[in-house]
Amino acid sequence: MTRAPAGAPRLTTGASFVPEPHLLDSPRGRDWPRPPLAPLPPRDDPPSHADVVVVGAGPAGLAVASALWHHGVRDVVLLDRGGRACGRFFARTDLLGQHVLRSPYEHHPGVEGFRDCELLDFARLHWGRLTPTERREVRMAQAGHRSVVPVDVFEAYCEHLVTTHGVAERICRAVVREVLPADDQVVVHTDRGTVTARHVVLCPGEERVLAPSSWWDGGAAPPGVTYWDEPVARDARRQVVVGAGLTAAHLVTGALEAGREVHWVIRAPGEHYQCADVNAKFFRPEGRARIGGVPWADRLELFARYRRASIMFEFRPALERAEAGGRLVVHRGEDVTRIAAGPGGTVELRLAGGRRVAGDTAALALGTKPEIGLGLLPASAVGERDGWPELDERTLAYTHAPRVSVVGAAAGMVLGPAARNIDGHRVATARVAHAVAGSLRREGSSVDAPPRSEVKAGV
Ligand SMILES: Cc1cc2nc3c(=O)[nH]c(=O)nc-3n(C[C@H](O)[C@H](O)[C@H](O)COP(=O)(O)OP(=O)(O)OC[C@H]3O[C@@H](n4cnc5c(N)ncnc54)[C@H](O)[C@@H]3O)c2cc1C
């Protein structure tokens, strides 16, 4: 992808994109001005009734709650394990040392079809707090080019959404254990009580993919082995990283910055660098049309082809330098077959080619897997097929439980690989919020009419 010159000189050579690694170095933890209404602490216990229960308050749940607010639906409760909007998202990015989003400014959890302050507007409002590099990225976004969004800006924007859409007072810290759909209501059992709702929107996100059982003999991982969403021992001097995606790249970079010697095991023949998480066409209607409504086997094939681990271009120069300097050893085209304790408290990985790689610690970044409702809903309601739920393509409601719908990665077989991304949530949210608000109105719930001036003509 080529980036046009803007402000300071851009490093572009013909049609090939030369990355600027310093884009990854956005400051984190700046003191943003608080929105006029400071967010309230999460509610203690969920209420016994609500028009809509949203399970999960990540970027997807926040988008749903904001959209319902615009639709005039006020009796909404968000149930989240951590009790903080987008808490898990920021905990994960901070643990990895990820300071910028992979998605550009136009991907934001704001509301489609309603006038609102969007992520780019928000960044412009806080121009004085942005670094010169961050300002250039805002200009890139304004000019319609790919842009890099600081996690700091995104977090402050999420807080803005929470405050301006009445979300803070609707979040309860609770673990949802069971969602039982009936004809006229849905009963949601949590560790802090039961809520009966007219509609439930599942936004539980994704969980880490676990190592195959053949890597060790079941049970807990061998000492020294961690997953990407767990802290790595600080005193490690030699670290092995397994995986080929952006998360693995963050782990490798973090380990190099901590002065460790790193061994990186990649199953594919080599690293794959690209701007976005998935091919850009899947963020557009024509890309989504390639998956929605086509035969199931074609969807699976498309998904397998395009949902491929990749790394932002900006990582490339530093990783190549580290490899050339011998601090990073990359084992390309190698499958792990076994992980076990090694001599002297180390952990040893056996590779399919016969090689053994040892480290003080091994971090596994094997990808993520959508939560599709299994374990919460009855299996008959999920209608699981090849790991995906059976959904109404128009409303994203479960075919066998029409009062329960999904926003997030679980909608992948309808919206394509971008369903797991912030932009996919916005597309899914527009469908779900419209359907849920319409149903509540038909059933006579008190839904405020959105102010006429708020609705964008023709969207
Ligand atoms: C490190 C990392 C970086 C990423 N960067 C980007 C990016 O830059 N741009 C982008 O578009 N996408 C990015 N993604 C993809 C990203 O996962 C999504 O954009 C976003 O986090 C998904 O939002 P979500 O609300 O679906 O899930 P989450 O953010 O995971 O939120 C789900 C919430 O639901 C809660 N929950 C789940 N089950 C229950 C239950 N039973 N009871 C109560 N609460 C429950 C969870 O605790 C969590 O708080 C990234 C992913 C990772 C892992």
Coordinates of N, CA and C and ligand atoms in Angstrom, one line a residue, residues 55-61 79-82 84 86-89 92-93 96 98 100-103 107 174-177 203-207 228 246-247 277 368 371 376 407-409 420-423 425, ligand 1:
V55 N -24.3 -8.7 26.9 CA -23.3 -9.5 27.6 C -21.9 -9.2 27.1
G56 N -21.1 -8.5 27.9 CA -19.8 -8.1 27.5 C -19.7 -6.6 27.1
A57 N -18.8 -5.8 27.8 CA -18.8 -4.4 27.6 C -17.5 -4.0 26.9
G58 N -17.0 -4.8 26.0 CA -15.9 -4.5 25.2 C -16.3 -3.5 24.1
P59 N -15.4 -3.3 23.1 CA -15.8 -2.3 22.0 C -17.1 -2.7 21.4
A60 N -17.4 -4.0 21.3 CA -18.6 -4.4 20.6 C -19.8 -4.1 21.5
G61 N -19.7 -4.4 22.8 CA -20.9 -4.1 23.7 C -21.1 -2.6 23.8
L79 N -23.6 -6.4 31.2 CA -23.0 -7.3 32.2 C -21.6 -7.7 31.7
D80 N -20.6 -7.4 32.5 CA -19.2 -7.6 32.1 C -18.4 -8.2 33.3
R81 N -17.6 -9.1 32.9 CA -16.8 -9.8 34.0 C -15.9 -8.8 34.7
G82 N -15.3 -7.8 34.0 CA -14.4 -6.9 34.6 C -15.1 -5.6 35.1
R84 N -15.7 -2.9 33.5 CA -15.2 -1.6 32.9 C -15.3 -1.7 31.4
C86 N -14.6 -1.8 27.8 CA -13.3 -2.1 27.0 C -12.2 -2.4 27.9
G87 N -12.4 -2.8 29.2 CA -11.3 -3.1 30.1 C -10.4 -4.2 29.6
R88 N -11.0 -5.3 29.1 CA -10.2 -6.4 28.6 C -9.4 -6.0 27.4
F89 N -10.0 -5.2 26.5 CA -9.2 -4.8 25.3 C -7.9 -4.0 25.8
R92 N -5.3 -6.1 27.5 CA -4.5 -7.0 26.6 C -3.5 -6.1 25.8
T93 N -3.9 -5.0 25.3 CA -3.0 -4.2 24.5 C -1.8 -3.7 25.4
L96 N 0.8 -6.3 26.2 CA 1.6 -6.5 25.0 C 2.5 -5.3 24.7
Q98 N 1.3 -2.7 23.3 CA 0.7 -2.2 22.0 C 0.2 -0.7 22.2
V100 N -0.4 1.5 19.6 CA -1.3 2.1 18.5 C -2.2 0.9 18.0
L101 N -3.4 1.3 17.5 CA -4.3 0.4 16.9 C -3.8 0.0 15.6
R102 N -4.3 -1.2 15.2 CA -4.0 -1.6 13.8 C -5.0 -1.0 12.9
S103 N -6.2 -0.8 13.4 CA -7.3 -0.3 12.6 C -7.2 1.3 12.5
H107 N -12.4 3.4 11.5 CA -12.9 2.2 12.3 C -13.1 2.7 13.7
A174 N -20.4 -8.5 36.5 CA -21.1 -9.8 36.7 C -20.6 -10.8 35.7
V175 N -20.5 -12.1 36.1 CA -20.1 -13.1 35.1 C -21.4 -13.8 34.7
V176 N -21.7 -13.8 33.4 CA -22.9 -14.5 32.9 C -22.6 -15.9 32.8
R177 N -23.5 -16.7 33.5 CA -23.3 -18.2 33.5 C -24.2 -18.9 32.5
C203 N -21.9 -10.2 23.3 CA -20.7 -9.5 22.8 C -19.5 -10.0 23.6
P204 N -19.3 -11.3 23.7 CA -18.3 -11.8 24.6 C -16.9 -11.9 24.1
G205 N -16.7 -11.5 22.8 CA -15.4 -11.4 22.2 C -14.8 -12.7 21.9
E206 N -13.4 -12.8 22.1 CA -12.7 -14.0 21.7 C -11.8 -14.5 22.8
E207 N -11.5 -15.7 22.8 CA -10.6 -16.3 23.8 C -9.4 -16.8 23.1
W228 N -0.1 -15.5 25.3 CA 0.1 -14.1 25.0 C -0.6 -13.1 25.9
L246 N 0.3 -10.4 14.8 CA 0.7 -9.1 15.4 C 1.0 -9.3 16.9
T247 N 0.3 -10.2 17.5 CA 0.5 -10.4 19.0 C 1.9 -11.0 19.2
D277 N -5.6 -6.1 9.7 CA -5.8 -7.5 10.2 C -6.3 -8.4 9.1
T368 N -6.8 -16.4 18.2 CA -8.0 -16.3 19.1 C -9.2 -17.0 18.4
E371 N -16.1 -16.6 20.8 CA -17.1 -17.1 21.7 C -18.4 -17.1 21.0
L376 N -23.2 -20.9 27.2 CA -24.1 -19.9 27.8 C -25.5 -20.3 27.4
V407 N -22.9 -9.6 18.4 CA -22.1 -8.6 17.7 C -20.7 -9.0 18.1
G408 N -19.8 -9.1 17.1 CA -18.4 -9.4 17.3 C -18.0 -10.6 16.5
A409 N -16.9 -11.2 16.9 CA -16.2 -12.2 16.0 C -17.2 -13.3 15.6
R420 N -14.7 -9.4 13.6 CA -14.0 -9.4 14.9 C -13.4 -8.0 15.2
N421 N -13.4 -7.2 14.2 CA -12.7 -5.9 14.3 C -13.7 -4.8 14.7
I422 N -13.1 -3.6 15.1 CA -14.0 -2.5 15.5 C -14.9 -2.1 14.4
D423 N -14.5 -2.1 13.1 CA -15.4 -1.7 12.1 C -16.5 -2.8 11.9
H425 N -17.8 -4.5 14.2 CA -18.8 -4.3 15.2 C -19.8 -3.2 14.9
Ligands
LIG1 C1 -4.1 -7.5 21.4 C2 -5.2 -7.2 20.5 C3 -5.2 -6.1 19.7 C4 -6.3 -5.8 18.8 N1 -6.2 -4.6 18.1 C5 -7.3 -4.3 17.3 C6 -7.3 -3.1 16.6 O1 -6.3 -2.3 16.6 N2 -8.3 -2.9 15.8 C7 -9.4 -3.7 15.7 O2 -10.4 -3.4 15.0 N3 -9.4 -4.9 16.4 C8 -8.4 -5.2 17.2 N4 -8.4 -6.4 17.9 C9 -9.5 -7.3 17.7 C10 -10.3 -7.0 19.0 O3 -10.3 -8.2 19.7 C11 -11.6 -6.4 18.8 O4 -11.6 -5.3 18.0 C12 -12.2 -6.1 20.1 O5 -11.5 -6.3 21.3 C13 -13.3 -7.0 20.2 O6 -14.2 -6.4 21.0 P1 -15.3 -7.3 21.8 O7 -16.2 -6.4 22.5 O8 -15.9 -8.2 20.7 O9 -14.4 -8.3 22.7 P2 -13.6 -7.9 24.0 O10 -12.9 -6.7 23.9 O11 -12.9 -9.1 24.4 O12 -14.8 -7.7 25.1 C14 -15.6 -8.8 25.5 C15 -16.0 -8.6 27.0 O13 -17.0 -9.5 27.3 C16 -16.6 -10.0 28.6 N5 -17.3 -11.4 28.8 C17 -17.1 -12.4 28.0 N6 -17.8 -13.5 28.4 C18 -18.5 -13.0 29.5 C19 -19.4 -13.6 30.5 N7 -19.8 -14.9 30.3 N8 -19.9 -12.8 31.5 C20 -19.5 -11.5 31.6 N9 -18.6 -10.9 30.8 C21 -18.1 -11.7 29.7 C22 -15.1 -10.1 28.6 O14 -14.6 -10.2 29.9 C23 -14.8 -8.8 27.9 O15 -14.7 -7.7 28.8 C24 -7.3 -6.7 18.7 C25 -7.3 -7.8 19.5 C26 -6.3 -8.1 20.4 C27 -6.3 -9.4 21.1

